[in-house]
PDB file of C-alpha atoms in Angstrom:
ATOM      1  CA  MET M1405       8.963 -29.084 -16.423  1.00  0.00           C
ATOM      2  CA  GLN M1406       9.732 -26.540 -13.735  1.00  0.00           C
ATOM      3  CA  ASP M1407      12.420 -23.950 -14.129  1.00  0.00           C
ATOM      4  CA  TYR M1408      13.756 -22.061 -11.130  1.00  0.00           C
ATOM      5  CA  SER M1409      15.548 -18.752 -11.535  1.00  0.00           C
ATOM      6  CA  PHE M1410      16.251 -15.637  -9.496  1.00  0.00           C
ATOM      7  CA  MET M1411      13.597 -12.981  -8.963  1.00  0.00           C
ATOM      8  CA  THR M1412      13.720  -9.503 -10.385  1.00  0.00           C
ATOM      9  CA  THR M1413      13.474  -6.413  -8.189  1.00  0.00           C
ATOM     10  CA  GLU M1414       9.852  -5.873  -9.230  1.00  0.00           C
ATOM     11  CA  GLU M1415       8.945  -9.442  -8.246  1.00  0.00           C
ATOM     12  CA  ILE M1416      10.619  -8.964  -4.877  1.00  0.00           C
ATOM     13  CA  PHE M1417       8.446  -5.881  -4.283  1.00  0.00           C
ATOM     14  CA  LEU M1418       5.335  -7.889  -5.209  1.00  0.00           C
ATOM     15  CA  LEU M1419       6.244 -10.524  -2.637  1.00  0.00           C
ATOM     16  CA  GLN M1420       6.962  -7.865  -0.018  1.00  0.00           C
ATOM     17  CA  ASP M1421       3.509  -6.414  -0.653  1.00  0.00           C
ATOM     18  CA  ALA M1422       1.964  -9.887  -0.226  1.00  0.00           C
ATOM     19  CA  LEU M1423       3.935 -10.267   3.016  1.00  0.00           C
ATOM     20  CA  LYS M1424       2.544  -6.962   4.324  1.00  0.00           C
ATOM     21  CA  LYS M1425      -1.011  -8.091   3.547  1.00  0.00           C
ATOM     22  CA  ASN M1426      -0.406 -11.388   5.319  1.00  0.00           C
ATOM     23  CA  LYS M1427       1.103  -9.637   8.327  1.00  0.00           C
ATOM     24  CA  LYS M1428      -1.891  -7.295   8.498  1.00  0.00           C
ATOM     25  CA  GLN M1429      -4.218 -10.309   8.387  1.00  0.00           C
ATOM     26  CA  ILE M1430      -2.325 -12.014  11.230  1.00  0.00           C
ATOM     27  CA  TYR M1431      -2.472  -8.842  13.365  1.00  0.00           C
ATOM     28  CA  LYS M1432      -6.189  -8.640  12.695  1.00  0.00           C
ATOM     29  CA  PHE M1433      -6.660 -12.207  13.946  1.00  0.00           C
ATOM     30  CA  ILE M1434      -4.527 -11.610  17.042  1.00  0.00           C
ATOM     31  CA  SER M1435      -6.446  -8.439  17.936  1.00  0.00           C
ATOM     32  CA  PHE M1436      -9.708 -10.349  17.451  1.00  0.00           C
ATOM     33  CA  GLY M1437      -8.381 -13.018  19.849  1.00  0.00           C
ATOM     34  CA  LEU M1438      -7.382 -10.414  22.437  1.00  0.00           C
ATOM     35  CA  LEU M1439     -10.819  -8.822  22.207  1.00  0.00           C
ATOM     36  CA  LEU M1440     -12.367 -12.248  22.849  1.00  0.00           C
ATOM     37  CA  VAL M1441     -10.116 -12.736  25.873  1.00  0.00           C
ATOM     38  CA  ILE M1442     -11.144  -9.395  27.358  1.00  0.00           C
ATOM     39  CA  ILE M1443     -14.827 -10.039  26.772  1.00  0.00           C
ATOM     40  CA  ALA M1444     -14.687 -13.609  28.090  1.00  0.00           C
ATOM     41  CA  ALA M1445     -12.685 -12.609  31.163  1.00  0.00           C
ATOM     42  CA  PHE M1446     -14.713  -9.672  32.420  1.00  0.00           C
ATOM     43  CA  VAL M1447     -18.296 -10.004  31.173  1.00  0.00           C
ATOM     44  CA  PRO M1448     -19.111 -13.218  33.133  1.00  0.00           C
ATOM     45  CA  HIS M1449     -17.498 -11.709  36.237  1.00  0.00           C
ATOM     46  CA  PHE M1450     -19.697  -8.635  35.871  1.00  0.00           C
ATOM     47  CA  PHE M1451     -22.909 -10.676  35.634  1.00  0.00           C
ATOM     48  CA  LEU M1452     -21.897 -12.998  38.472  1.00  0.00           C
ATOM     49  CA  SER M1453     -21.197 -10.021  40.747  1.00  0.00           C
ATOM     50  CA  LYS M1454     -24.880  -9.063  40.606  1.00  0.00           C
ATOM     51  CA  ARG M1455     -26.034 -12.459  41.952  1.00  0.00           C
ATOM     52  CA  LEU M1456     -23.224 -13.964  44.009  1.00  0.00           C
ATOM     53  CA  SER M1457     -20.903 -12.930  46.803  1.00  0.00           C
ATOM     54  CA  GLU M1458     -17.236 -12.180  46.074  1.00  0.00           C
ATOM     55  CA  GLU M1459     -16.122 -15.499  47.569  1.00  0.00           C
ATOM     56  CA  GLU M1460     -18.581 -17.475  45.408  1.00  0.00           C
ATOM     57  CA  ILE M1461     -17.452 -15.574  42.323  1.00  0.00           C
ATOM     58  CA  ASN M1462     -13.790 -16.398  42.999  1.00  0.00           C
ATOM     59  CA  GLN M1463     -14.634 -20.124  43.270  1.00  0.00           C
ATOM     60  CA  SER M1464     -16.658 -20.099  40.056  1.00  0.00           C
ATOM     61  CA  LEU M1465     -15.236 -21.555  36.840  1.00  0.00           C
ATOM     62  CA  PHE M1466     -16.104 -18.280  35.099  1.00  0.00           C
ATOM     63  CA  SER M1467     -13.964 -16.151  37.408  1.00  0.00           C
ATOM     64  CA  TYR M1468     -10.880 -14.517  35.930  1.00  0.00           C
ATOM     65  CA  LYS M1469      -9.128 -15.365  39.213  1.00  0.00           C
ATOM     66  CA  ASN M1470      -9.440 -19.097  38.475  1.00  0.00           C
ATOM     67  CA  ALA M1471      -6.349 -20.580  36.763  1.00  0.00           C
ATOM     68  CA  TRP M1472      -8.361 -23.200  34.841  1.00  0.00           C
ATOM     69  CA  PHE M1473     -10.453 -20.440  33.342  1.00  0.00           C
ATOM     70  CA  TRP M1474      -7.314 -18.916  31.780  1.00  0.00           C
ATOM     71  CA  VAL M1475      -6.069 -22.291  30.562  1.00  0.00           C
ATOM     72  CA  TRP M1476      -9.243 -23.106  28.620  1.00  0.00           C
ATOM     73  CA  LEU M1477      -9.694 -19.526  27.429  1.00  0.00           C
ATOM     74  CA  MET M1478      -6.147 -19.211  26.051  1.00  0.00           C
ATOM     75  CA  SER M1479      -6.373 -22.664  24.460  1.00  0.00           C
ATOM     76  CA  PHE M1480      -9.611 -21.688  22.767  1.00  0.00           C
ATOM     77  CA  VAL M1481      -8.270 -18.353  21.517  1.00  0.00           C
ATOM     78  CA  LEU M1482      -5.009 -19.856  20.200  1.00  0.00           C
ATOM     79  CA  ALA M1483      -6.919 -22.603  18.409  1.00  0.00           C
ATOM     80  CA  LEU M1484      -9.254 -19.981  16.929  1.00  0.00           C
ATOM     81  CA  ILE M1485      -6.378 -17.819  15.703  1.00  0.00           C
ATOM     82  CA  PHE M1486      -4.609 -20.773  14.060  1.00  0.00           C
ATOM     83  CA  ALA M1487      -7.877 -21.964  12.516  1.00  0.00           C
ATOM     84  CA  LEU M1488      -8.497 -18.500  11.042  1.00  0.00           C
ATOM     85  CA  ILE M1489      -4.964 -18.412   9.648  1.00  0.00           C
ATOM     86  CA  LYS M1490      -5.365 -21.866   8.104  1.00  0.00           C
ATOM     87  CA  VAL M1491      -8.795 -21.156   6.641  1.00  0.00           C
ATOM     88  CA  THR M1492      -7.739 -17.878   5.016  1.00  0.00           C
ATOM     89  CA  ASP M1493      -4.515 -19.199   3.447  1.00  0.00           C
ATOM     90  CA  VAL M1494      -2.106 -16.882   5.214  1.00  0.00           C
ATOM     91  CA  ARG M1495       1.303 -17.659   3.734  1.00  0.00           C
ATOM     92  CA  TYR M1496       3.520 -15.485   5.952  1.00  0.00           C
ATOM     93  CA  TYR M1497       6.394 -17.914   6.624  1.00  0.00           C
ATOM     94  CA  THR M1498       6.628 -19.280   3.098  1.00  0.00           C
ATOM     95  CA  ILE M1499       6.681 -15.760   1.655  1.00  0.00           C
ATOM     96  CA  LYS M1500       9.507 -14.885   4.059  1.00  0.00           C
ATOM     97  CA  LYS M1501      11.375 -17.982   2.822  1.00  0.00           C
ATOM     98  CA  ASP M1502      10.828 -16.853  -0.776  1.00  0.00           C
ATOM     99  CA  LEU M1503      12.244 -13.432   0.084  1.00  0.00           C
ATOM    100  CA  THR M1504      15.300 -15.103   1.627  1.00  0.00           C
ATOM    101  CA  LYS M1505      15.984 -17.566  -1.199  1.00  0.00           C
ATOM    102  CA  LEU M1506      14.785 -15.248  -4.046  1.00  0.00           C
ATOM    103  CA  GLU M1507      13.860 -18.159  -6.322  1.00  0.00           C
ATOM    104  CA  LYS M1508      10.897 -18.167  -8.656  1.00  0.00           C
ATOM    105  CA  GLY M1509       9.329 -20.968 -10.627  1.00  0.00           C
ATOM    106  CA  GLN M1510       7.642 -20.968 -14.016  1.00  0.00           C
ATOM    107  CA  ILE M1511       5.121 -23.491 -15.335  1.00  0.00           C
ATOM    108  CA  GLN M1512       2.698 -23.802 -18.243  1.00  0.00           C
ATOM    109  CA  VAL M1513      -0.427 -25.742 -17.270  1.00  0.00           C
ATOM    110  CA  PRO M1514      -4.195 -25.811 -17.750  1.00  0.00           C
ATOM    111  CA  LEU M1515      -6.293 -24.449 -14.879  1.00  0.00           C
ATOM    112  CA  GLU M1516      -8.243 -27.087 -12.944  1.00  0.00           C
ATOM    113  CA  ALA M1517     -10.191 -24.620 -10.768  1.00  0.00           C
ATOM    114  CA  VAL M1518     -10.397 -20.903 -10.047  1.00  0.00           C
ATOM    115  CA  TYR M1519     -11.935 -19.408  -6.914  1.00  0.00           C
ATOM    116  CA  GLN M1520     -12.035 -16.158  -4.945  1.00  0.00           C
ATOM    117  CA  GLY M1521     -10.944 -16.033  -1.305  1.00  0.00           C
ATOM    118  CA  ASN M1522     -10.323 -13.645   1.587  1.00  0.00           C
ATOM    119  CA  ASN M1523     -13.362 -11.460   0.864  1.00  0.00           C
ATOM    120  CA  GLU M1524     -12.497 -11.523  -2.833  1.00  0.00           C
ATOM    121  CA  MET M1525      -9.086  -9.968  -2.118  1.00  0.00           C
ATOM    122  CA  GLN M1526      -7.273 -13.074  -3.379  1.00  0.00           C
ATOM    123  CA  THR M1527      -7.743 -15.419  -6.328  1.00  0.00           C
ATOM    124  CA  SER M1528      -6.562 -19.004  -6.037  1.00  0.00           C
ATOM    125  CA  PHE M1529      -5.827 -21.392  -8.895  1.00  0.00           C
ATOM    126  CA  ILE M1530      -5.612 -25.175  -8.746  1.00  0.00           C
ATOM    127  CA  VAL M1531      -3.475 -26.735 -11.486  1.00  0.00           C
ATOM    128  CA  GLN M1532      -2.497 -30.294 -12.363  1.00  0.00           C
ATOM    129  CA  GLN M1533       1.289 -30.494 -12.557  1.00  0.00           C
ATOM    130  CA  GLU M1534       2.987 -33.037 -14.777  1.00  0.00           C
ATOM    131  CA  GLY M1535       6.046 -34.834 -13.536  1.00  0.00           C
ATOM    132  CA  VAL M1536       7.066 -37.937 -11.679  1.00  0.00           C
ATOM    133  CA  LYS M1537       3.630 -38.104 -10.099  1.00  0.00           C
ATOM    134  CA  LYS M1538       0.700 -35.998 -11.202  1.00  0.00           C
ATOM    135  CA  ARG M1539      -0.500 -33.806  -8.372  1.00  0.00           C
ATOM    136  CA  LYS M1540      -2.714 -30.823  -7.960  1.00  0.00           C
ATOM    137  CA  ARG M1541      -1.140 -27.654  -6.582  1.00  0.00           C
ATOM    138  CA  LEU M1542      -2.708 -24.472  -5.301  1.00  0.00           C
ATOM    139  CA  PHE M1543      -1.321 -21.090  -6.427  1.00  0.00           C
ATOM    140  CA  TYR M1544      -2.293 -17.708  -4.966  1.00  0.00           C
ATOM    141  CA  TRP M1545      -2.842 -14.343  -6.658  1.00  0.00           C
ATOM    142  CA  MET M1546      -2.601 -11.914  -3.727  1.00  0.00           C
ATOM    143  CA  ARG M1547      -3.444  -8.667  -5.525  1.00  0.00           C
ATOM    144  CA  GLY M1548      -7.232  -8.841  -5.673  1.00  0.00           C
ATOM    145  CA  ARG M1549      -9.753 -10.506  -7.882  1.00  0.00           C
ATOM    146  CA  LEU M1550      -8.957 -11.960 -11.323  1.00  0.00           C
ATOM    147  CA  ASP M1551     -12.102 -12.556 -13.388  1.00  0.00           C
ATOM    148  CA  ASP M1552     -10.542 -13.238 -16.808  1.00  0.00           C
ATOM    149  CA  PHE M1553      -9.389 -16.787 -16.064  1.00  0.00           C
ATOM    150  CA  ARG M1554     -11.593 -19.868 -16.432  1.00  0.00           C
ATOM    151  CA  THR M1555     -11.218 -23.572 -15.784  1.00  0.00           C
ATOM    152  CA  GLY M1556      -9.490 -25.373 -18.648  1.00  0.00           C
ATOM    153  CA  GLN M1557      -7.526 -22.375 -19.953  1.00  0.00           C
ATOM    154  CA  GLN M1558      -3.834 -22.940 -20.633  1.00  0.00           C
ATOM    155  CA  VAL M1559      -1.749 -20.425 -18.630  1.00  0.00           C
ATOM    156  CA  GLU M1560       1.838 -19.605 -17.838  1.00  0.00           C
ATOM    157  CA  ILE M1561       2.411 -18.926 -14.145  1.00  0.00           C
ATOM    158  CA  ILE M1562       5.513 -17.316 -12.645  1.00  0.00           C
ATOM    159  CA  TYR M1563       5.448 -17.828  -8.867  1.00  0.00           C
ATOM    160  CA  GLY M1564       7.490 -17.733  -5.679  1.00  0.00           C
ATOM    161  CA  ARG M1565       9.022 -21.175  -5.317  1.00  0.00           C
ATOM    162  CA  TYR M1566       8.040 -21.889  -1.720  1.00  0.00           C
ATOM    163  CA  SER M1567       4.887 -19.818  -1.166  1.00  0.00           C
ATOM    164  CA  ARG M1568       3.381 -20.402  -4.625  1.00  0.00           C
ATOM    165  CA  VAL M1569       2.328 -16.747  -4.655  1.00  0.00           C
ATOM    166  CA  ILE M1570       1.793 -15.816  -8.301  1.00  0.00           C
ATOM    167  CA  LEU M1571       4.077 -13.034  -9.518  1.00  0.00           C
ATOM    168  CA  ALA M1572       2.730 -13.063 -13.105  1.00  0.00           C
ATOM    169  CA  ILE M1573       0.086 -15.061 -14.921  1.00  0.00           C
ATOM    170  CA  THR M1574      -0.685 -14.985 -18.647  1.00  0.00           C
ATOM    171  CA  LYS M1575      -3.019 -16.903 -20.938  1.00  0.00           C
ATOM    172  CA  LEU M1576      -1.402 -18.930 -23.695  1.00  0.00           C
TER     173      LEU M1576
END
């Protein structure tokens, strides 16, 4: 059974902290993408300038003056940024929705799996939820590594309703 209630001020601050970490992670990915664009745009041009004439360089697929070069490069960088965001479980938009709606959920379930993510800066829990249809859900502890929890332990989780960011977790 899931209960939804309004968040306390402390829980709102915890979510805001998680949002800041997610925003920092997104900025890191975007800056990495921009660095790739700069390297991919100017390094090939530099090496081609040693061997080819300026006209041959401008006709090359590796020239930053070629429109197709920019199309494939930007497509690659955007796909890379979104892949990094997906792989690292960035929950920016769902946390923002939680901060707008201010609803939290509470469940008591056994842990199915526990694993560390994001360079051990986040602990994720998979639980089997009871209800109309049994399904596994992933919950996120965004404040570092939690080593005290093991698979099979019965826990009570208080979480943001939409982001499933854990606000409090206790063993039963």
